Short mmCIF file of C-alpha atoms in Angstrom, two decimals:
data_model
loop_
_atom_site.label_atom_id
_atom_site.label_comp_id
_atom_site.label_asym_id
_atom_site.label_seq_id
_atom_site.Cartn_x
_atom_site.Cartn_y
_atom_site.Cartn_z
CA MET J 1 141.18 69.03 116.16
CA ASP J 2 141.51 70.65 119.54
CA GLN J 3 141.04 68.54 122.67
CA LEU J 4 137.45 69.66 123.23
CA GLN J 5 136.53 68.45 119.75
CA GLN J 6 138.39 65.19 120.34
CA LEU J 7 136.70 64.71 123.70
CA LYS J 8 133.27 65.10 122.09
CA GLN J 9 134.05 62.10 119.87
CA MET J 10 134.53 59.77 122.86
CA THR J 11 132.46 61.34 125.66
CA THR J 12 129.20 63.28 125.85
CA VAL J 13 130.23 66.79 126.90
CA VAL J 14 127.92 68.58 129.32
CA ALA J 15 128.13 72.25 130.27
CA ASP J 16 128.41 72.86 134.01
CA THR J 17 127.00 76.38 133.99
CA GLY J 18 123.92 78.54 133.94
CA ASP J 19 125.60 80.95 131.53
CA ILE J 20 123.60 80.87 128.32
CA ASP J 21 126.31 82.64 126.33
CA ALA J 22 128.87 79.97 127.28
CA ILE J 23 126.47 77.21 126.28
CA ARG J 24 125.91 78.88 122.96
CA GLN J 25 129.67 79.11 122.44
CA PHE J 26 130.71 75.56 123.36
CA GLN J 27 127.63 73.68 122.07
CA PRO J 28 127.41 70.88 124.65
CA VAL J 29 124.84 68.09 124.42
CA ASP J 30 123.46 68.58 127.95
CA ALA J 31 123.80 71.18 130.69
CA THR J 32 123.74 71.07 134.49
CA THR J 33 122.88 73.75 137.02
CA ASN J 34 122.95 73.96 140.81
CA PRO J 35 122.07 76.60 143.43
CA SER J 36 125.58 78.09 143.31
CA LEU J 37 125.48 78.47 139.53
CA LEU J 38 121.96 79.91 139.66
CA LEU J 39 123.04 82.42 142.29
CA LYS J 40 125.89 83.51 140.03
CA ALA J 41 123.50 83.87 137.08
CA ALA J 42 121.01 85.83 139.20
CA GLN J 43 123.69 88.43 139.91
CA ASP J 44 124.33 88.99 136.20
CA PRO J 45 122.33 91.96 134.82
CA LYS J 46 121.51 90.07 131.63
CA TYR J 47 119.24 87.76 133.64
CA ALA J 48 117.32 90.57 135.34
CA GLY J 49 114.32 89.90 133.12
CA LEU J 50 114.17 86.26 134.19
CA LEU J 51 114.48 87.25 137.83
CA GLN J 52 111.51 89.56 137.50
CA GLU J 53 109.54 86.98 135.53
CA ALA J 54 110.13 84.43 138.31
CA ARG J 55 109.01 86.91 140.96
CA ASP J 56 105.88 87.94 139.03
CA TRP J 57 104.89 84.32 138.48
CA ALA J 58 105.35 83.40 142.14
CA VAL J 59 103.41 86.29 143.66
CA GLN J 60 100.35 85.61 141.51
CA ALA J 61 99.37 82.87 143.94
CA ASN J 62 98.01 83.68 147.40
CA THR J 63 100.74 81.95 149.42
CA SER J 64 102.86 82.57 152.51
CA GLN J 65 106.08 84.55 152.20
CA GLN J 66 108.24 81.44 152.52
CA THR J 67 106.24 79.55 149.91
CA ALA J 68 106.44 82.51 147.55
CA LEU J 69 110.23 82.59 147.93
CA GLU J 70 110.44 78.85 147.25
CA ARG J 71 108.25 79.29 144.18
CA MET J 72 110.46 82.15 142.94
CA THR J 73 113.68 80.17 143.23
CA ASP J 74 112.14 77.11 141.60
CA ARG J 75 110.77 79.24 138.80
CA PHE J 76 114.05 81.05 138.20
CA GLY J 77 115.87 77.73 137.84
CA ILE J 78 113.20 76.50 135.45
CA LEU J 79 113.33 79.69 133.39
CA ILE J 80 117.10 79.32 133.10
CA GLY J 81 116.49 75.70 132.13
CA ARG J 82 113.97 76.76 129.51
CA GLU J 83 116.50 79.09 127.90
CA ILE J 84 119.17 76.41 127.95
CA THR J 85 116.95 73.73 126.37
CA GLN J 86 116.56 76.01 123.37
CA LEU J 87 120.32 75.79 122.80
CA ILE J 88 121.09 72.13 123.48
CA PRO J 89 119.79 68.90 121.92
CA GLY J 90 119.81 66.99 125.21
CA ARG J 91 118.81 67.44 128.82
CA ILE J 92 118.95 70.12 131.48
CA SER J 93 119.61 69.10 135.08
CA THR J 94 117.63 71.09 137.66
CA GLU J 95 118.37 70.66 141.34
CA VAL J 96 115.99 70.00 144.19
CA ASP J 97 116.41 72.30 147.22
CA ALA J 98 119.36 70.93 149.20
CA ARG J 99 117.43 71.46 152.43
CA LEU J 100 115.27 68.48 151.41
CA SER J 101 118.26 66.13 151.17
CA PHE J 102 117.13 64.00 154.12
CA ASP J 103 113.41 63.89 153.30
CA THR J 104 112.41 61.34 150.67
CA ALA J 105 108.74 62.32 150.43
CA ALA J 106 109.48 66.05 150.20
CA THR J 107 112.10 65.44 147.51
CA VAL J 108 109.62 63.42 145.43
CA SER J 109 106.99 66.14 145.85
CA LYS J 110 109.42 68.88 144.81
CA ALA J 111 110.47 66.87 141.77
CA HIS J 112 106.82 66.56 140.73
CA GLN J 113 106.41 70.34 141.02
CA LEU J 114 109.50 71.00 138.89
CA ILE J 115 108.44 68.56 136.19
CA GLU J 116 104.91 70.01 136.13
CA GLN J 117 106.29 73.50 135.60
CA TYR J 118 108.61 72.36 132.82
CA GLU J 119 105.77 70.54 131.07
CA ALA J 120 103.53 73.62 131.40
CA LEU J 121 106.22 75.51 129.47
CA GLY J 122 106.19 72.85 126.75
CA ILE J 123 109.38 71.09 127.88
CA GLY J 124 108.81 67.36 128.26
CA ARG J 125 110.21 65.36 131.14
CA GLU J 126 112.45 63.53 128.67
CA ARG J 127 114.46 66.78 128.43
CA VAL J 128 114.92 67.14 132.20
CA LEU J 129 117.01 65.44 134.89
CA ILE J 130 116.05 66.08 138.50
CA LYS J 131 119.23 66.61 140.55
CA ILE J 132 119.18 65.15 144.04
CA ALA J 133 121.91 64.83 146.67
CA SER J 134 123.17 61.26 147.07
CA THR J 135 122.00 60.72 150.63
CA TRP J 136 120.17 57.49 151.40
CA GLU J 137 116.91 59.46 151.41
CA GLY J 138 117.80 61.12 148.11
CA ILE J 139 118.63 57.82 146.45
CA GLU J 140 115.32 56.36 147.63
CA ALA J 141 113.51 59.39 146.20
CA GLY J 142 115.34 58.78 142.93
CA ARG J 143 114.27 55.13 142.97
CA HIS J 144 110.62 56.22 143.31
CA LEU J 145 110.87 58.90 140.60
CA GLU J 146 112.60 56.60 138.11
CA ARG J 147 109.71 54.16 138.43
CA GLU J 148 107.39 57.03 137.49
CA GLY J 149 109.40 57.85 134.39
CA ILE J 150 111.10 60.90 135.90
CA ASN J 151 114.84 60.57 135.31
CA CYS J 152 117.28 61.70 137.97
CA ASN J 153 120.84 62.95 138.33
CA LEU J 154 122.20 61.93 141.73
CA THR J 155 124.79 64.53 142.66
CA LEU J 156 127.26 65.20 145.50
CA LEU J 157 128.51 61.66 145.01
CA PHE J 158 131.89 60.95 146.61
CA SER J 159 131.93 57.28 147.59
CA PHE J 160 131.77 53.88 145.97
CA ALA J 161 128.89 53.00 148.32
CA GLN J 162 126.84 55.90 146.96
CA ALA J 163 127.52 54.69 143.42
CA GLN J 164 126.52 51.11 144.31
CA ALA J 165 123.26 52.27 145.89
CA CYS J 166 122.40 54.49 142.93
CA ALA J 167 122.93 51.65 140.45
CA ASP J 168 120.74 49.33 142.51
CA ALA J 169 118.04 52.01 142.60
CA GLY J 170 117.98 52.25 138.81
CA ILE J 171 119.09 55.88 138.75
CA PHE J 172 119.47 57.30 135.24
CA LEU J 173 122.70 59.22 135.89
CA ILE J 174 125.18 59.91 138.68
CA SER J 175 127.58 62.84 139.08
CA PRO J 176 130.66 61.66 140.99
CA PHE J 177 132.68 64.71 142.05
CA VAL J 178 136.35 64.67 141.08
CA GLY J 179 137.74 68.01 142.18
CA ARG J 180 136.16 68.08 145.63
CA ILE J 181 137.65 64.67 146.39
CA LEU J 182 141.04 66.06 145.34
CA ASP J 183 140.51 69.13 147.54
CA TRP J 184 139.99 66.94 150.61
CA HIS J 185 143.15 64.94 150.05
CA LYS J 186 145.31 67.94 149.14
CA GLN J 187 144.31 69.67 152.34
CA ARG J 188 145.67 66.72 154.31
CA GLN J 189 148.65 65.89 152.09
CA PRO J 190 149.71 69.20 150.50
CA ASP J 191 153.03 67.84 149.21
CA ALA J 192 151.71 64.64 147.62
CA ASP J 193 151.70 64.05 143.86
CA PHE J 194 148.04 63.97 142.83
CA SER J 195 148.57 64.51 139.12
CA PHE J 196 146.66 62.56 136.47
CA ASP J 197 146.20 58.88 137.50
CA ASN J 198 147.33 59.70 141.04
CA ASP J 199 144.34 61.99 141.48
CA PRO J 200 141.99 60.33 144.02
CA GLY J 201 138.95 61.85 142.29
CA VAL J 202 140.02 60.35 138.97
CA GLN J 203 140.59 57.01 140.67
CA SER J 204 137.11 57.12 142.22
CA VAL J 205 135.30 57.80 138.94
CA SER J 206 137.39 55.21 137.07
CA ARG J 207 136.51 52.57 139.67
CA ILE J 208 132.79 53.37 139.47
CA TYR J 209 132.87 53.35 135.65
CA ARG J 210 134.53 49.91 135.55
CA TYR J 211 132.10 48.52 138.13
CA TYR J 212 129.06 49.69 136.18
CA LYS J 213 130.31 48.36 132.86
CA THR J 214 131.45 45.00 134.26
CA HIS J 215 128.11 44.35 135.95
CA ASP J 216 125.94 45.78 133.14
CA TYR J 217 124.36 48.64 135.04
CA SER J 218 122.65 51.13 132.74
CA THR J 219 123.25 54.11 135.06
CA VAL J 220 125.25 56.80 133.26
CA VAL J 221 128.52 57.94 134.87
CA MET J 222 129.07 61.69 134.49
CA GLY J 223 132.28 62.97 136.08
CA ALA J 224 131.85 66.42 137.60
CA SER J 225 133.59 69.13 139.65
CA PHE J 226 136.92 69.40 137.84
CA ARG J 227 139.85 71.47 139.06
CA ASN J 228 142.07 71.18 135.97
CA ILE J 229 142.03 69.74 132.47
CA GLY J 230 144.36 66.94 133.57
CA GLU J 231 141.45 65.38 135.45
CA ILE J 232 139.28 65.60 132.34
CA GLN J 233 142.01 64.13 130.14
CA ALA J 234 142.44 61.24 132.60
CA LEU J 235 138.71 60.44 132.32
CA ALA J 236 138.36 60.82 128.55
CA GLY J 237 135.93 58.12 127.41
CA CYS J 238 133.69 58.33 130.48
CA ASP J 239 129.99 58.27 129.56
CA ARG J 240 129.62 62.00 130.18
CA LEU J 241 131.69 64.79 131.71
CA THR J 242 130.18 68.05 132.93
CA ILE J 243 132.72 70.82 132.49
CA SER J 244 132.86 74.50 133.38
CA PRO J 245 133.22 77.07 130.56
CA ALA J 246 136.75 77.97 131.71
CA LEU J 247 137.95 74.37 131.42
CA MET J 248 136.13 73.85 128.11
CA GLN J 249 138.05 76.87 126.83
CA ALA J 250 141.31 75.39 128.09
CA LEU J 251 140.57 72.16 126.22
CA ALA J 252 139.67 74.13 123.10
CA ASP J 253 143.04 75.90 123.30
CA ASP J 254 144.95 72.60 123.47
CA LYS J 255 145.77 71.16 120.03
CA THR J 256 147.63 68.04 121.20
CA ASP J 257 146.27 64.50 120.82
CA LEU J 258 143.79 63.26 123.44
CA THR J 259 143.90 59.57 124.38
CA GLN J 260 140.75 57.70 125.37
CA ARG J 261 141.35 56.45 128.89
CA LEU J 262 138.06 54.74 129.78
CA LYS J 263 136.45 52.06 127.63
CA SER J 264 133.30 50.01 128.18
CA ASN J 265 135.14 46.68 128.06
CA MET J 266 137.24 47.45 131.14
CA ASP J 267 137.01 44.90 133.96
CA SER J 268 136.28 45.72 137.59
CA GLN J 269 137.90 44.07 140.61
CA ASP J 270 134.77 44.79 142.67
CA SER J 271 132.12 42.08 142.89
CA LYS J 272 128.49 43.06 142.47
CA LYS J 273 126.87 43.97 145.76
CA THR J 274 123.51 45.32 146.88
CA LEU J 275 123.64 47.60 149.91
CA GLN J 276 120.83 47.74 152.44
CA GLU J 277 120.38 50.98 154.36
CA SER J 278 122.44 49.92 157.37
CA ALA J 279 125.35 48.78 155.18
CA PHE J 280 125.19 52.02 153.17
CA ARG J 281 125.26 54.17 156.29
CA TRP J 282 128.13 52.17 157.75
CA ALA J 283 130.16 52.48 154.54
CA MET J 284 129.59 56.25 154.58
CA ASN J 285 130.57 56.38 158.24
CA GLU J 286 133.83 54.61 157.42
CA ASP J 287 134.63 57.01 154.54
CA CYS J 288 135.64 60.27 156.21
CA MET J 289 136.18 62.06 152.91
CA ALA J 290 132.76 61.16 151.51
CA GLN J 291 131.00 61.98 154.75
CA ASP J 292 132.77 65.34 155.06
CA LYS J 293 132.26 66.41 151.44
CA LEU J 294 128.63 65.29 151.23
CA ALA J 295 127.72 67.26 154.36
CA GLU J 296 129.74 70.28 153.21
CA GLY J 297 128.18 70.19 149.74
CA ILE J 298 124.65 70.09 151.13
CA ARG J 299 125.41 72.97 153.52
CA ASN J 300 126.94 75.10 150.78
CA PHE J 301 124.13 74.49 148.29
CA ALA J 302 121.56 75.25 150.99
CA ALA J 303 123.37 78.49 151.87
CA ASP J 304 123.40 79.57 148.22
CA GLN J 305 119.71 78.65 147.94
CA VAL J 306 118.99 81.05 150.81
CA LYS J 307 121.07 83.79 149.16
CA LEU J 308 119.15 83.26 145.93
CA GLU J 309 115.86 83.54 147.78
CA GLN J 310 117.02 86.79 149.36
CA LEU J 311 118.04 88.16 145.99
CA LEU J 312 114.74 87.18 144.41
CA SER J 313 112.76 88.71 147.26
CA GLN J 314 114.36 92.06 146.40
CA ALA J 315 113.73 91.85 142.63
CA ARG J 316 111.68 94.68 141.17
#
């Protein structure tokens, strides 16, 4: 078997793309999208019909221009999600507008709107994960939604403190970012050896995985944001890994044996700890990498959300 086939025997493989053709090719269990991936899909002529469908649906209501644009972008993401759910047996992750990352109530309200639209299309909430940035406000929104039976994917997760808070909140799934952590460290230490187990992103996800398993948290760990297949190989055995089509192809081209690196019986050196808001914010303040990458990720997703709105406003 190739390494992608081997990986699927030890880890749930998730497609990190809005490209329906790639999902059809690699047959993942789940799929994730974000504003950047949706923007890329919106620029592909094969999705022109969905763009127009989103615009037509949004303008039917008598709303302000800004609300109509928000409705269009939400609808486009949901229409992409609808297409993807027809190809996968599992869940689609749909992201809340990054500009709501510091507003708990607005995040909960947006999640309700997304779920209502999915259910109106015949897609039950059990097929959907609401993606929310792992700010304190986002985690609290996730806590509220999980109690309502709306499962969440807490994304832009870079620190152990974020992972601790998500587990305490009963979040269904977290997406700790591997490659962006590596990017931060490589920028500051360009000559360092960050291969395989030396990769700080790999180390972060491995630590979180061991902590969750040792202390019996049910929150799923889904490594994300990979820069190379070495990072994926080093995390083989993680609950889930969300992988871009290019890296899934690289794994499919590799016929060597893949070793399972993470196992549920691994012990953690970290004692169980519940973080209150002040402790969470202090831990984030002390982690320059996590603070930098979280803020950067929110800014970039918000910028791509605006670009998507602009593109949708011009659809004809």
